């Protein structure tokens, strides 16, 4: 199932039969990443009196209700409406779903009590104009990320200058395997979010940030085609399913 796709003056060859799913599935228990001090998501059958909407309990169908928060419980994509006074729907931020992408791996640097991803690190790993989407895999890349409780963990984050570099490099879609591109407790400054979206000066309404992804170690750094799909929630953020396809030729 190989196909060729033309992007400007580039021709990409990809194999559609070999998708790489970098989303973390959401389950109704604590086998999820958890952030922002919320309890685990819930997936439970509807109950009316003695009737339980579960086939194993005698119902004709399984009919579950789901409680979750997209920012706290798994892979999600957000738009500048996440930090703006005015409402903006993430569905309006995406009007196409395939992008040239680059995957890079970064070991955050120690800075005081924090670990950060700096502009200087990023400059050595990708150059301006090289991709529409940037995927950042932080090191060490442990499988425990898929079920990690990030609450009060002071996770690594992007410096403001790093986020500015990403924006100025022409990246429209930023993906990272952390709960946020910003410091967990930063007094609401959200410097990296603001720098990437250029908010409030001139908001990049089409740009998105996808957080809490997981890229397996067997997936090598390099060029990919990204298919970024979101659920149709009218919200600043939505659960999402980013899929990568390895670029076979240019």
PDB file of N, CA, C and O in Angstrom, residues 56-113:
ATOM      1  N   UNK A  56     -23.129  -8.700  29.836  1.00  0.00           N
ATOM      2  CA  UNK A  56     -22.833  -9.750  30.826  1.00  0.00           C
ATOM      3  C   UNK A  56     -23.774  -9.705  32.030  1.00  0.00           C
ATOM      4  O   UNK A  56     -23.834 -10.647  32.812  1.00  0.00           O
ATOM      5  N   UNK A  57     -24.518  -8.589  32.154  1.00  0.00           N
ATOM      6  CA  UNK A  57     -25.496  -8.452  33.236  1.00  0.00           C
ATOM      7  C   UNK A  57     -26.918  -8.650  32.738  1.00  0.00           C
ATOM      8  O   UNK A  57     -27.889  -8.368  33.457  1.00  0.00           O
ATOM      9  N   UNK A  58     -27.069  -9.123  31.482  1.00  0.00           N
ATOM     10  CA  UNK A  58     -28.388  -9.436  30.952  1.00  0.00           C
ATOM     11  C   UNK A  58     -28.950  -8.433  29.964  1.00  0.00           C
ATOM     12  O   UNK A  58     -30.006  -8.665  29.374  1.00  0.00           O
ATOM     13  N   UNK A  59     -28.261  -7.309  29.736  1.00  0.00           N
ATOM     14  CA  UNK A  59     -28.739  -6.324  28.768  1.00  0.00           C
ATOM     15  C   UNK A  59     -28.438  -6.800  27.348  1.00  0.00           C
ATOM     16  O   UNK A  59     -27.616  -7.692  27.125  1.00  0.00           O
ATOM     17  N   UNK A  60     -29.110  -6.199  26.372  1.00  0.00           N
ATOM     18  CA  UNK A  60     -28.898  -6.585  24.971  1.00  0.00           C
ATOM     19  C   UNK A  60     -27.701  -5.863  24.350  1.00  0.00           C
ATOM     20  O   UNK A  60     -27.222  -6.256  23.290  1.00  0.00           O
ATOM     21  N   UNK A  61     -27.256  -4.786  25.002  1.00  0.00           N
ATOM     22  CA  UNK A  61     -26.121  -4.014  24.492  1.00  0.00           C
ATOM     23  C   UNK A  61     -25.236  -3.554  25.649  1.00  0.00           C
ATOM     24  O   UNK A  61     -25.681  -3.516  26.806  1.00  0.00           O
ATOM     25  N   UNK A  62     -24.015  -3.201  25.330  1.00  0.00           N
ATOM     26  CA  UNK A  62     -23.156  -2.482  26.257  1.00  0.00           C
ATOM     27  C   UNK A  62     -23.323  -0.992  25.966  1.00  0.00           C
ATOM     28  O   UNK A  62     -23.202  -0.563  24.810  1.00  0.00           O
ATOM     29  N   UNK A  63     -23.622  -0.195  27.004  1.00  0.00           N
ATOM     30  CA  UNK A  63     -24.026   1.199  26.824  1.00  0.00           C
ATOM     31  C   UNK A  63     -23.391   2.015  27.943  1.00  0.00           C
ATOM     32  O   UNK A  63     -23.964   2.176  29.016  1.00  0.00           O
ATOM     33  N   UNK A  64     -22.147   2.491  27.672  1.00  0.00           N
ATOM     34  CA  UNK A  64     -21.342   3.105  28.729  1.00  0.00           C
ATOM     35  C   UNK A  64     -21.342   4.630  28.673  1.00  0.00           C
ATOM     36  O   UNK A  64     -21.413   5.233  27.600  1.00  0.00           O
ATOM     37  N   UNK A  65     -21.242   5.236  29.837  1.00  0.00           N
ATOM     38  CA  UNK A  65     -20.974   6.664  29.947  1.00  0.00           C
ATOM     39  C   UNK A  65     -19.495   6.831  30.281  1.00  0.00           C
ATOM     40  O   UNK A  65     -18.906   6.004  30.981  1.00  0.00           O
ATOM     41  N   UNK A  66     -18.909   7.925  29.777  1.00  0.00           N
ATOM     42  CA  UNK A  66     -17.480   8.162  29.970  1.00  0.00           C
ATOM     43  C   UNK A  66     -17.273   9.527  30.613  1.00  0.00           C
ATOM     44  O   UNK A  66     -17.807  10.532  30.147  1.00  0.00           O
ATOM     45  N   UNK A  67     -16.478   9.560  31.691  1.00  0.00           N
ATOM     46  CA  UNK A  67     -16.094  10.807  32.345  1.00  0.00           C
ATOM     47  C   UNK A  67     -14.584  10.940  32.247  1.00  0.00           C
ATOM     48  O   UNK A  67     -13.836  10.050  32.663  1.00  0.00           O
ATOM     49  N   UNK A  68     -14.122  12.046  31.681  1.00  0.00           N
ATOM     50  CA  UNK A  68     -12.679  12.266  31.572  1.00  0.00           C
ATOM     51  C   UNK A  68     -12.433  13.740  31.300  1.00  0.00           C
ATOM     52  O   UNK A  68     -13.349  14.507  30.981  1.00  0.00           O
ATOM     53  N   UNK A  69     -11.165  14.146  31.411  1.00  0.00           N
ATOM     54  CA  UNK A  69     -10.745  15.485  31.041  1.00  0.00           C
ATOM     55  C   UNK A  69      -9.657  15.350  29.982  1.00  0.00           C
ATOM     56  O   UNK A  69      -8.649  14.681  30.219  1.00  0.00           O
ATOM     57  N   UNK A  70      -9.828  15.968  28.804  1.00  0.00           N
ATOM     58  CA  UNK A  70      -8.840  15.766  27.743  1.00  0.00           C
ATOM     59  C   UNK A  70      -7.429  16.213  28.120  1.00  0.00           C
ATOM     60  O   UNK A  70      -6.445  15.607  27.693  1.00  0.00           O
ATOM     61  N   UNK A  71      -7.302  17.250  28.939  1.00  0.00           N
ATOM     62  CA  UNK A  71      -5.979  17.746  29.314  1.00  0.00           C
ATOM     63  C   UNK A  71      -5.272  16.839  30.320  1.00  0.00           C
ATOM     64  O   UNK A  71      -4.048  16.864  30.410  1.00  0.00           O
ATOM     65  N   UNK A  72      -6.032  16.060  31.070  1.00  0.00           N
ATOM     66  CA  UNK A  72      -5.468  15.333  32.204  1.00  0.00           C
ATOM     67  C   UNK A  72      -5.309  13.835  31.995  1.00  0.00           C
ATOM     68  O   UNK A  72      -4.539  13.194  32.705  1.00  0.00           O
ATOM     69  N   UNK A  73      -6.009  13.273  31.022  1.00  0.00           N
ATOM     70  CA  UNK A  73      -6.148  11.817  30.999  1.00  0.00           C
ATOM     71  C   UNK A  73      -5.618  11.096  29.769  1.00  0.00           C
ATOM     72  O   UNK A  73      -5.844   9.904  29.618  1.00  0.00           O
ATOM     73  N   UNK A  74      -4.929  11.770  28.891  1.00  0.00           N
ATOM     74  CA  UNK A  74      -4.392  11.063  27.735  1.00  0.00           C
ATOM     75  C   UNK A  74      -4.012  12.009  26.617  1.00  0.00           C
ATOM     76  O   UNK A  74      -3.991  13.234  26.775  1.00  0.00           O
ATOM     77  N   UNK A  75      -3.723  11.433  25.465  1.00  0.00           N
ATOM     78  CA  UNK A  75      -3.301  12.215  24.308  1.00  0.00           C
ATOM     79  C   UNK A  75      -4.406  13.182  23.898  1.00  0.00           C
ATOM     80  O   UNK A  75      -5.557  12.790  23.711  1.00  0.00           O
ATOM     81  N   UNK A  76      -4.049  14.445  23.750  1.00  0.00           N
ATOM     82  CA  UNK A  76      -5.025  15.466  23.391  1.00  0.00           C
ATOM     83  C   UNK A  76      -4.373  16.552  22.558  1.00  0.00           C
ATOM     84  O   UNK A  76      -3.164  16.783  22.648  1.00  0.00           O
ATOM     85  N   UNK A  77      -5.196  17.193  21.743  1.00  0.00           N
ATOM     86  CA  UNK A  77      -4.735  18.297  20.910  1.00  0.00           C
ATOM     87  C   UNK A  77      -5.496  19.553  21.304  1.00  0.00           C
ATOM     88  O   UNK A  77      -6.720  19.518  21.458  1.00  0.00           O
ATOM     89  N   UNK A  78      -4.773  20.648  21.467  1.00  0.00           N
ATOM     90  CA  UNK A  78      -5.385  21.896  21.926  1.00  0.00           C
ATOM     91  C   UNK A  78      -5.019  23.042  20.990  1.00  0.00           C
ATOM     92  O   UNK A  78      -4.013  22.994  20.270  1.00  0.00           O
ATOM     93  N   UNK A  79      -5.860  24.082  21.034  1.00  0.00           N
ATOM     94  CA  UNK A  79      -5.648  25.269  20.220  1.00  0.00           C
ATOM     95  C   UNK A  79      -5.410  26.469  21.128  1.00  0.00           C
ATOM     96  O   UNK A  79      -5.433  26.349  22.357  1.00  0.00           O
ATOM     97  N   UNK A  80      -5.237  27.638  20.529  1.00  0.00           N
ATOM     98  CA  UNK A  80      -4.932  28.811  21.343  1.00  0.00           C
ATOM     99  C   UNK A  80      -6.085  29.178  22.271  1.00  0.00           C
ATOM    100  O   UNK A  80      -5.899  29.913  23.245  1.00  0.00           O
ATOM    101  N   UNK A  81      -7.284  28.641  22.002  1.00  0.00           N
ATOM    102  CA  UNK A  81      -8.418  28.856  22.903  1.00  0.00           C
ATOM    103  C   UNK A  81      -8.177  28.322  24.301  1.00  0.00           C
ATOM    104  O   UNK A  81      -8.908  28.657  25.238  1.00  0.00           O
ATOM    105  N   UNK A  82      -7.156  27.520  24.468  1.00  0.00           N
ATOM    106  CA  UNK A  82      -6.791  27.000  25.786  1.00  0.00           C
ATOM    107  C   UNK A  82      -6.333  28.111  26.724  1.00  0.00           C
ATOM    108  O   UNK A  82      -6.458  28.001  27.947  1.00  0.00           O
ATOM    109  N   UNK A  83      -5.817  29.213  26.154  1.00  0.00           N
ATOM    110  CA  UNK A  83      -5.285  30.286  27.003  1.00  0.00           C
ATOM    111  C   UNK A  83      -5.924  31.645  26.713  1.00  0.00           C
ATOM    112  O   UNK A  83      -5.523  32.646  27.299  1.00  0.00           O
ATOM    113  N   UNK A  84      -6.915  31.689  25.817  1.00  0.00           N
ATOM    114  CA  UNK A  84      -7.489  32.969  25.415  1.00  0.00           C
ATOM    115  C   UNK A  84      -8.758  33.306  26.202  1.00  0.00           C
ATOM    116  O   UNK A  84      -9.461  32.421  26.687  1.00  0.00           O
ATOM    117  N   UNK A  85      -9.038  34.601  26.308  1.00  0.00           N
ATOM    118  CA  UNK A  85     -10.281  35.043  26.940  1.00  0.00           C
ATOM    119  C   UNK A  85     -11.478  34.654  26.090  1.00  0.00           C
ATOM    120  O   UNK A  85     -12.520  34.258  26.599  1.00  0.00           O
ATOM    121  N   UNK A  86     -11.322  34.805  24.786  1.00  0.00           N
ATOM    122  CA  UNK A  86     -12.404  34.451  23.879  1.00  0.00           C
ATOM    123  C   UNK A  86     -12.420  32.943  23.638  1.00  0.00           C
ATOM    124  O   UNK A  86     -11.385  32.283  23.665  1.00  0.00           O
ATOM    125  N   UNK A  87     -13.621  32.393  23.401  1.00  0.00           N
ATOM    126  CA  UNK A  87     -13.737  30.967  23.115  1.00  0.00           C
ATOM    127  C   UNK A  87     -13.223  30.680  21.712  1.00  0.00           C
ATOM    128  O   UNK A  87     -13.519  31.415  20.772  1.00  0.00           O
ATOM    129  N   UNK A  88     -12.445  29.627  21.576  1.00  0.00           N
ATOM    130  CA  UNK A  88     -12.024  29.177  20.252  1.00  0.00           C
ATOM    131  C   UNK A  88     -12.011  27.661  20.246  1.00  0.00           C
ATOM    132  O   UNK A  88     -11.447  27.020  21.142  1.00  0.00           O
ATOM    133  N   UNK A  89     -12.627  27.099  19.245  1.00  0.00           N
ATOM    134  CA  UNK A  89     -12.870  25.663  19.124  1.00  0.00           C
ATOM    135  C   UNK A  89     -11.704  24.987  18.396  1.00  0.00           C
ATOM    136  O   UNK A  89     -11.324  25.408  17.307  1.00  0.00           O
ATOM    137  N   UNK A  90     -11.163  23.934  18.982  1.00  0.00           N
ATOM    138  CA  UNK A  90     -10.028  23.252  18.363  1.00  0.00           C
ATOM    139  C   UNK A  90     -10.383  22.699  16.990  1.00  0.00           C
ATOM    140  O   UNK A  90      -9.520  22.574  16.112  1.00  0.00           O
ATOM    141  N   UNK A  91     -11.656  22.380  16.744  1.00  0.00           N
ATOM    142  CA  UNK A  91     -12.050  21.908  15.419  1.00  0.00           C
ATOM    143  C   UNK A  91     -11.794  22.959  14.345  1.00  0.00           C
ATOM    144  O   UNK A  91     -11.522  22.631  13.193  1.00  0.00           O
ATOM    145  N   UNK A  92     -11.893  24.233  14.734  1.00  0.00           N
ATOM    146  CA  UNK A  92     -11.662  25.307  13.777  1.00  0.00           C
ATOM    147  C   UNK A  92     -10.175  25.525  13.492  1.00  0.00           C
ATOM    148  O   UNK A  92      -9.822  26.197  12.524  1.00  0.00           O
ATOM    149  N   UNK A  93      -9.331  24.977  14.346  1.00  0.00           N
ATOM    150  CA  UNK A  93      -7.886  25.138  14.155  1.00  0.00           C
ATOM    151  C   UNK A  93      -7.349  24.200  13.079  1.00  0.00           C
ATOM    152  O   UNK A  93      -6.288  24.463  12.503  1.00  0.00           O
ATOM    153  N   UNK A  94      -8.070  23.121  12.820  1.00  0.00           N
ATOM    154  CA  UNK A  94      -7.619  22.129  11.843  1.00  0.00           C
ATOM    155  C   UNK A  94      -8.577  22.085  10.657  1.00  0.00           C
ATOM    156  O   UNK A  94      -9.752  21.773  10.821  1.00  0.00           O
ATOM    157  N   UNK A  95      -8.073  22.389   9.475  1.00  0.00           N
ATOM    158  CA  UNK A  95      -8.869  22.201   8.266  1.00  0.00           C
ATOM    159  C   UNK A  95      -8.168  21.279   7.272  1.00  0.00           C
ATOM    160  O   UNK A  95      -8.622  21.072   6.159  1.00  0.00           O
ATOM    161  N   UNK A  96      -7.021  20.734   7.699  1.00  0.00           N
ATOM    162  CA  UNK A  96      -6.375  19.629   6.996  1.00  0.00           C
ATOM    163  C   UNK A  96      -5.713  18.755   8.050  1.00  0.00           C
ATOM    164  O   UNK A  96      -5.532  19.180   9.201  1.00  0.00           O
ATOM    165  N   UNK A  97      -5.341  17.524   7.666  1.00  0.00           N
ATOM    166  CA  UNK A  97      -4.986  16.538   8.681  1.00  0.00           C
ATOM    167  C   UNK A  97      -3.689  15.784   8.386  1.00  0.00           C
ATOM    168  O   UNK A  97      -3.304  14.910   9.159  1.00  0.00           O
ATOM    169  N   UNK A  98      -3.017  16.119   7.303  1.00  0.00           N
ATOM    170  CA  UNK A  98      -1.732  15.503   6.979  1.00  0.00           C
ATOM    171  C   UNK A  98      -0.655  16.587   6.922  1.00  0.00           C
ATOM    172  O   UNK A  98      -0.856  17.642   6.317  1.00  0.00           O
ATOM    173  N   UNK A  99       0.507  16.284   7.545  1.00  0.00           N
ATOM    174  CA  UNK A  99       1.567  17.282   7.642  1.00  0.00           C
ATOM    175  C   UNK A  99       2.933  16.609   7.541  1.00  0.00           C
ATOM    176  O   UNK A  99       3.118  15.483   8.037  1.00  0.00           O
ATOM    177  N   UNK A 100       3.885  17.296   6.944  1.00  0.00           N
ATOM    178  CA  UNK A 100       5.262  16.824   7.017  1.00  0.00           C
ATOM    179  C   UNK A 100       5.722  16.974   8.468  1.00  0.00           C
ATOM    180  O   UNK A 100       5.424  17.977   9.116  1.00  0.00           O
ATOM    181  N   UNK A 101       6.409  15.971   8.964  1.00  0.00           N
ATOM    182  CA  UNK A 101       6.748  15.955  10.391  1.00  0.00           C
ATOM    183  C   UNK A 101       8.179  15.482  10.603  1.00  0.00           C
ATOM    184  O   UNK A 101       8.733  14.720   9.802  1.00  0.00           O
ATOM    185  N   UNK A 102       8.748  15.951  11.707  1.00  0.00           N
ATOM    186  CA  UNK A 102      10.078  15.502  12.110  1.00  0.00           C
ATOM    187  C   UNK A 102      10.017  15.061  13.556  1.00  0.00           C
ATOM    188  O   UNK A 102       9.493  15.775  14.424  1.00  0.00           O
ATOM    189  N   UNK A 103      10.532  13.872  13.815  1.00  0.00           N
ATOM    190  CA  UNK A 103      10.640  13.336  15.175  1.00  0.00           C
ATOM    191  C   UNK A 103      12.051  13.550  15.679  1.00  0.00           C
ATOM    192  O   UNK A 103      13.027  13.177  15.019  1.00  0.00           O
ATOM    193  N   UNK A 104      12.169  14.183  16.870  1.00  0.00           N
ATOM    194  CA  UNK A 104      13.465  14.367  17.503  1.00  0.00           C
ATOM    195  C   UNK A 104      13.406  13.844  18.940  1.00  0.00           C
ATOM    196  O   UNK A 104      12.344  13.843  19.565  1.00  0.00           O
ATOM    197  N   UNK A 105      14.536  13.386  19.439  1.00  0.00           N
ATOM    198  CA  UNK A 105      14.641  12.928  20.824  1.00  0.00           C
ATOM    199  C   UNK A 105      15.550  13.886  21.588  1.00  0.00           C
ATOM    200  O   UNK A 105      16.635  14.236  21.105  1.00  0.00           O
ATOM    201  N   UNK A 106      15.111  14.294  22.772  1.00  0.00           N
ATOM    202  CA  UNK A 106      15.822  15.311  23.549  1.00  0.00           C
ATOM    203  C   UNK A 106      15.925  14.882  25.005  1.00  0.00           C
ATOM    204  O   UNK A 106      14.923  14.484  25.616  1.00  0.00           O
ATOM    205  N   UNK A 107      17.113  14.971  25.572  1.00  0.00           N
ATOM    206  CA  UNK A 107      17.308  14.772  27.002  1.00  0.00           C
ATOM    207  C   UNK A 107      17.277  16.147  27.675  1.00  0.00           C
ATOM    208  O   UNK A 107      18.206  16.949  27.477  1.00  0.00           O
ATOM    209  N   UNK A 108      16.232  16.478  28.420  1.00  0.00           N
ATOM    210  CA  UNK A 108      16.148  17.809  29.045  1.00  0.00           C
ATOM    211  C   UNK A 108      17.362  18.118  29.912  1.00  0.00           C
ATOM    212  O   UNK A 108      17.934  17.237  30.559  1.00  0.00           O
ATOM    213  N   UNK A 109      17.750  19.390  29.926  1.00  0.00           N
ATOM    214  CA  UNK A 109      18.919  19.846  30.670  1.00  0.00           C
ATOM    215  C   UNK A 109      18.532  20.313  32.072  1.00  0.00           C
ATOM    216  O   UNK A 109      17.452  20.858  32.285  1.00  0.00           O
ATOM    217  N   UNK A 110      19.430  20.100  33.014  1.00  0.00           N
ATOM    218  CA  UNK A 110      19.198  20.548  34.385  1.00  0.00           C
ATOM    219  C   UNK A 110      19.347  22.062  34.463  1.00  0.00           C
ATOM    220  O   UNK A 110      20.296  22.642  33.956  1.00  0.00           O
ATOM    221  N   UNK A 111      18.362  22.710  35.084  1.00  0.00           N
ATOM    222  CA  UNK A 111      18.403  24.151  35.296  1.00  0.00           C
ATOM    223  C   UNK A 111      17.811  24.440  36.664  1.00  0.00           C
ATOM    224  O   UNK A 111      16.603  24.446  36.849  1.00  0.00           O
ATOM    225  N   UNK A 112      18.675  24.636  37.650  1.00  0.00           N
ATOM    226  CA  UNK A 112      18.213  24.801  39.020  1.00  0.00           C
ATOM    227  C   UNK A 112      17.541  23.535  39.504  1.00  0.00           C
ATOM    228  O   UNK A 112      18.126  22.450  39.440  1.00  0.00           O
ATOM    229  N   UNK A 113      16.292  23.649  39.939  1.00  0.00           N
ATOM    230  CA  UNK A 113      15.536  22.481  40.386  1.00  0.00           C
ATOM    231  C   UNK A 113      14.729  21.855  39.257  1.00  0.00           C
ATOM    232  O   UNK A 113      13.996  20.880  39.478  1.00  0.00           O
TER     233      UNK A 113
END
